[in-house]
CSV table of C-alpha atoms in Angstrom, one decimal:
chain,number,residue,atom,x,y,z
A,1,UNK,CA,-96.9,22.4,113.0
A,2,UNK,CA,-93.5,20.8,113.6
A,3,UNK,CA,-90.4,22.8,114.3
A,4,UNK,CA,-88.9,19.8,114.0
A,5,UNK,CA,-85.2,20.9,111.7
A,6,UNK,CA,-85.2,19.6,108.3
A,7,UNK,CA,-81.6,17.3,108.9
A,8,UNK,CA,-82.2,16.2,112.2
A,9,UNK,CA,-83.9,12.3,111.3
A,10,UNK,CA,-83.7,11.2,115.3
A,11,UNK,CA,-86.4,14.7,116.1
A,12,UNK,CA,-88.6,13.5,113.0
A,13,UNK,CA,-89.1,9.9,114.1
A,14,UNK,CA,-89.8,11.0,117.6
A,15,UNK,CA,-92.6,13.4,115.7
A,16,UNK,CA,-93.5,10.7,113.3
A,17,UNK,CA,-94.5,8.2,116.7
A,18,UNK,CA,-96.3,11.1,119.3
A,19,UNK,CA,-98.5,11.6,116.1
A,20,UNK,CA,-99.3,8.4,115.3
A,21,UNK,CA,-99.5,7.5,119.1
A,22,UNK,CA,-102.7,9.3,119.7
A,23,UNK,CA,-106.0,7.8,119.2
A,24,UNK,CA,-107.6,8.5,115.2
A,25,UNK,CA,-111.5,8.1,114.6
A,26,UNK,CA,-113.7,6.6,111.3
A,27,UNK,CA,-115.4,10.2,110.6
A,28,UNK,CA,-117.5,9.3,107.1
A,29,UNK,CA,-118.1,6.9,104.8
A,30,UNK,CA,-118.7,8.4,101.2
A,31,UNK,CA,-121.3,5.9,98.8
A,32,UNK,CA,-121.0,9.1,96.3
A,33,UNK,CA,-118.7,12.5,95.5
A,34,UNK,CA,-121.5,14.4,96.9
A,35,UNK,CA,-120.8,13.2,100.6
A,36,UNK,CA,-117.5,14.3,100.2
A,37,UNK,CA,-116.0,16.2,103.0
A,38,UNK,CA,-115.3,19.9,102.5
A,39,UNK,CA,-111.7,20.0,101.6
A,40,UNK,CA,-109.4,21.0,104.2
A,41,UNK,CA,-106.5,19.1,105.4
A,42,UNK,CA,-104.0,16.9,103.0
A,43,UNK,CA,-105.3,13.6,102.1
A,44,UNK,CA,-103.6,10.5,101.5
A,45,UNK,CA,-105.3,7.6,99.8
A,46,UNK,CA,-104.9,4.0,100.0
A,47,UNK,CA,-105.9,2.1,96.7
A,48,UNK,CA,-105.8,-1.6,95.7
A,49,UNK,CA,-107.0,-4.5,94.2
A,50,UNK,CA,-109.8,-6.4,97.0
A,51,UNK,CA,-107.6,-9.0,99.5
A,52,UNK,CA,-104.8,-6.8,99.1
A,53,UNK,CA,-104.1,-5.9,102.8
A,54,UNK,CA,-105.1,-2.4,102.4
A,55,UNK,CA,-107.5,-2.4,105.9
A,56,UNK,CA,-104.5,-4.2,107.7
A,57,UNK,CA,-102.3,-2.2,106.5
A,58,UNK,CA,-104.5,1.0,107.8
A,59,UNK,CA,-105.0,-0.5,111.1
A,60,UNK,CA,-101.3,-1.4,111.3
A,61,UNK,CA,-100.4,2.3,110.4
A,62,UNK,CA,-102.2,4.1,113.2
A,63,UNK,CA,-101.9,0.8,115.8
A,64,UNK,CA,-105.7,0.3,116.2
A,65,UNK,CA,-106.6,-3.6,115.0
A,66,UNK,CA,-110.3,-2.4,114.5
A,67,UNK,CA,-110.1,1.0,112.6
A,68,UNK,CA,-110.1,-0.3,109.3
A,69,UNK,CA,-112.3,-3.4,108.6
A,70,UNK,CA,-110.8,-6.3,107.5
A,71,UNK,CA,-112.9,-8.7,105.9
A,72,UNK,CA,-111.9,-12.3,104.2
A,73,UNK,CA,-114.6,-11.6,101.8
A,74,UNK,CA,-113.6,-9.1,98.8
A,75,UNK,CA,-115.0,-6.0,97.6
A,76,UNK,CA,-116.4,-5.7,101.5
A,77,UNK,CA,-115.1,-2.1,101.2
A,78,UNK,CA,-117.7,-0.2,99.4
A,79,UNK,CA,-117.1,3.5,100.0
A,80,UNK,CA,-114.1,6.1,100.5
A,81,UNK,CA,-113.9,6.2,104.4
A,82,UNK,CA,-111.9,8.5,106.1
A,83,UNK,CA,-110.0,7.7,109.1
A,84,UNK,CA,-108.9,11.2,111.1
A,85,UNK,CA,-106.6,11.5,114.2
A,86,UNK,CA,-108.7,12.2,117.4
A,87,UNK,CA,-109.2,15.4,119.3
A,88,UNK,CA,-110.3,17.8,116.6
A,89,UNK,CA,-113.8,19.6,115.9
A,90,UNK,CA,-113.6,19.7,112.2
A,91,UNK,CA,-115.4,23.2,112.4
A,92,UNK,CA,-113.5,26.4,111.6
A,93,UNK,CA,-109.7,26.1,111.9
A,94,UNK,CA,-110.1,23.5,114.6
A,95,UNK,CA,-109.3,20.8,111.3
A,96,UNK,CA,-106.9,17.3,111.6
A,97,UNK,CA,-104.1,17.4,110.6
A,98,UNK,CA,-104.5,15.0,107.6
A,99,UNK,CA,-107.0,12.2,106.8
A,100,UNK,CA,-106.7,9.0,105.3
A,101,UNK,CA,-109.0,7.5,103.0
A,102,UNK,CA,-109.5,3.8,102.6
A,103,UNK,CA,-110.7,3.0,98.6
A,104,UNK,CA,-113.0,0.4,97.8
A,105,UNK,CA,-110.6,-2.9,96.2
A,106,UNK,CA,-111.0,-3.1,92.5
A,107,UNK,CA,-110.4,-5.9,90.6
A,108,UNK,CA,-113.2,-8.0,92.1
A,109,UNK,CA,-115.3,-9.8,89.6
A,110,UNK,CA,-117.5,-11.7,91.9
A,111,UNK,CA,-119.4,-8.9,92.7
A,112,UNK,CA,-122.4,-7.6,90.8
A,113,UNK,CA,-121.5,-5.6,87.9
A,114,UNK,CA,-123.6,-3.0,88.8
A,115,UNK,CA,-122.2,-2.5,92.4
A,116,UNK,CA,-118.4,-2.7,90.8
A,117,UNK,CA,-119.7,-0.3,88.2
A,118,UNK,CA,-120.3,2.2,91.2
A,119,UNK,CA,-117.4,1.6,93.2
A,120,UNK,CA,-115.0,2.5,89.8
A,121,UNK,CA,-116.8,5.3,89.2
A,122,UNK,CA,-116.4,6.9,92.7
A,123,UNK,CA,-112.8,6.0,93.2
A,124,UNK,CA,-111.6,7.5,89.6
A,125,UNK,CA,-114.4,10.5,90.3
A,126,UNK,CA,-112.4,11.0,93.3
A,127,UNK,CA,-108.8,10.3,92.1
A,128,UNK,CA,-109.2,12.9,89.3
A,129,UNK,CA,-111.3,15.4,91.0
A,130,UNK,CA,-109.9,16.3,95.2
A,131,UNK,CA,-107.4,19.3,95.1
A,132,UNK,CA,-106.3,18.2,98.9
A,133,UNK,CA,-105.4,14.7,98.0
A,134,UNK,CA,-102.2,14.8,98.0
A,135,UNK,CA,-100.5,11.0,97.8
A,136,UNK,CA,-102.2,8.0,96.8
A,137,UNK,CA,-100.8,4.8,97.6
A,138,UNK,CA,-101.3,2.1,95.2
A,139,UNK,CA,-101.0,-1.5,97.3
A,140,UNK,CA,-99.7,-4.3,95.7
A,141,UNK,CA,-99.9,-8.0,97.0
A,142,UNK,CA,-96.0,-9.2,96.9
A,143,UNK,CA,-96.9,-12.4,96.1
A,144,UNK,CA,-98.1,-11.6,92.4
A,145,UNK,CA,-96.8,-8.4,91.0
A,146,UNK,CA,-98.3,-5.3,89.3
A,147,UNK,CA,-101.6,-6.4,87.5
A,148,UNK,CA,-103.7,-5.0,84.7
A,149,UNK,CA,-105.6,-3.5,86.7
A,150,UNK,CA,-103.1,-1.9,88.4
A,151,UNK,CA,-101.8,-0.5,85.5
A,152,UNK,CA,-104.5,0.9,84.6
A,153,UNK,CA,-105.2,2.7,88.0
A,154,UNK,CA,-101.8,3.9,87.5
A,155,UNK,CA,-102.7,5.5,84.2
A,156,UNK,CA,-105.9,7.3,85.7
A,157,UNK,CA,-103.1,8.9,88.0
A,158,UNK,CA,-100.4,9.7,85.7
A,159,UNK,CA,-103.7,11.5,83.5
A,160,UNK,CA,-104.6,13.3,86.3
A,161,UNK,CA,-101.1,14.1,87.9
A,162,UNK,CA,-101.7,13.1,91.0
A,163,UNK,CA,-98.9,11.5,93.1
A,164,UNK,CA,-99.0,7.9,93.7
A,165,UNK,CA,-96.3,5.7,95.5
A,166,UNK,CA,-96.6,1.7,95.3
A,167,UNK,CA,-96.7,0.5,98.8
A,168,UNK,CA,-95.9,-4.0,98.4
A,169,UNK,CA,-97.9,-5.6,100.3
A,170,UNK,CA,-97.5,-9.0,102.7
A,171,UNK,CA,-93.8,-9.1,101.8
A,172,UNK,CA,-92.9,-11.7,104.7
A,173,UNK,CA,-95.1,-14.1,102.3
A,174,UNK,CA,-92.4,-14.4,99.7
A,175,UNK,CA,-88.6,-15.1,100.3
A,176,UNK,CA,-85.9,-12.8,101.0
A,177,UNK,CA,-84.0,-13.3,97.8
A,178,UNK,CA,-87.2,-12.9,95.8
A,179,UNK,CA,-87.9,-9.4,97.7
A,180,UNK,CA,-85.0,-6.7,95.7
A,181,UNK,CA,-85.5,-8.9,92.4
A,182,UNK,CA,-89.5,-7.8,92.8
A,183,UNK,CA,-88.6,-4.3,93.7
A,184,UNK,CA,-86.1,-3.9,91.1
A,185,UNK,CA,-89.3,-5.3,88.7
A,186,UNK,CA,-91.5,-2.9,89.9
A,187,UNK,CA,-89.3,-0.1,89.8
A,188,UNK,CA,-88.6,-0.9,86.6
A,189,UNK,CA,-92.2,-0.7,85.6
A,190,UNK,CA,-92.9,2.4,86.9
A,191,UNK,CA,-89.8,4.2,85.9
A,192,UNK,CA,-91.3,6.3,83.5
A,193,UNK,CA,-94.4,6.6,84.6
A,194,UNK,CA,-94.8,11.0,84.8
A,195,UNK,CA,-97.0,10.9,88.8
A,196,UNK,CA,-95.6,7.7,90.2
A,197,UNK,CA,-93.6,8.6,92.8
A,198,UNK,CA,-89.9,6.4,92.8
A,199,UNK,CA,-89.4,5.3,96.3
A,200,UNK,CA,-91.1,1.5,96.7
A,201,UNK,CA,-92.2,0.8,99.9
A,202,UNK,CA,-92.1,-2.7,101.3
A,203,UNK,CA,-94.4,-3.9,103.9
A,204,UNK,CA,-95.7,-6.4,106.4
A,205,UNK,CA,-99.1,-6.1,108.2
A,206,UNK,CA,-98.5,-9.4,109.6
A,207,UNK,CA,-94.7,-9.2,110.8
A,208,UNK,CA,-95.1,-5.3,111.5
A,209,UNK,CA,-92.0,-4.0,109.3
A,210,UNK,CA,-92.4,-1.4,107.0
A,211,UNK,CA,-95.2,0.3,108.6
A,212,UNK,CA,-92.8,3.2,109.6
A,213,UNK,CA,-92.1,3.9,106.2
A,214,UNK,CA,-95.3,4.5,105.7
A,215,UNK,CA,-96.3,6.7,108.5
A,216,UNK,CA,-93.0,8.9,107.7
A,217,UNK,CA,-94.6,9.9,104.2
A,218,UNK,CA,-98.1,10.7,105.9
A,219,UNK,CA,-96.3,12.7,108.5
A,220,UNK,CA,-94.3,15.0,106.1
A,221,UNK,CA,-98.1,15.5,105.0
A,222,UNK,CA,-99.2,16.2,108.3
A,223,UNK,CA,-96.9,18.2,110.3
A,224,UNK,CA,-95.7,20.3,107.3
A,225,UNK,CA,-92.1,19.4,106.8
């Protein structure tokens, strides 16, 4: 655990990159809650509709381009797979620090019903029922908004109290002037939303910025602070 002080920002970022410097591993992919790891260490989810950045944004996170898959076909992501730094047995105390979990996209309607069918039912399964999961971050493509399904991912959340944060997505594809007047939006939409959590993170796979945002909430999960 960090002894890193509270009020001393300069010690947490150097935390925040030796952790994310070392090496992480794909340890499970989960078709169904039965193949659920036991729970252990804090889990933070990321959750989104299909295309919107979310293996990028994984791979971008933990600066290994072929962690998460990225796919340009949709829905390619059909199982919670979780992603754990390196260097841990995973038996007794000997556990990671955190995982993350990459969700199957929703929101795809090319695929067949059944198989979407199955993927909703094992992402809200999960959502409602992991005592370690501890943020989820709900990605949303910059370029169009908060969408209905979106909402009503949001919904399951707030239901369940479980904290969520919305993470914007591929932010260097719309213009600077356009960028506060859609986190003002969003904010604005979620503002009384009971588990949403009120800091919007902005982000860019592609242009890199952002992505330290990000690892500073998973590393207040990880190293205790």
């Amino acid at each position: 655990m960090s002894q890193t002080p509270a009020n001393d920002p300069t010690a947490a970022n150097e935390d925040r990159r030796l952790f994310f410097a070392r090496p992480w591993v794909f340890i499970r992919g989960v078709p169904a809650m039965k193949f659920l790891p036991p729970e252990g260490p804090p889990e933070v989810a990321f959750a989104g509709r299909s295309n919107v950045g979310k293996s990028s944004l994984i791979n971008g996170i933990v600066g290994q381009n072929g962690l998460a898959r990225t796919s340009n076909t949709p829905g390619r992501t059909q199982e919670l797979n979780y992603f754990v730094p390196d260097g841990f047995s995973g038996e007794g105390a000997d556990l990671p620090p955190v995982a993350i979990v990459d969700m199957p996209g929703y929101g795809y309607a090319q695929a067949p019903k059944e198989q979407v069918d199955a993927w909703t039912k094992l992402v809200f399964d999960y959502l409602r029922g992991r005592a370690t999961l501890k943020r989820v971050f709900v990605l949303i493509d910059s370029r169009h908004g908060i969408k209905k399904n979106d909402l009503e991912v949001m919904s399951l959340l707030d239901k369940a109290a479980v904290s969520y944060q919305i993470v914007l997505t591929k932010a260097d594809k719309i213009s600077a002037l356009a960028m506060p007047k859609l986190e003002a939006a969003t904010r604005e939409l979620i503002r009384k939303r009971p588990a949403a959590y009120p800091t919007i993170l902005s982000t860019s796979s592609e242009k890199g910025f952002g992505i330290e945002d990000v690892q500073a909430v998973i590393a207040e999960f990880a190293l205790g602070r």
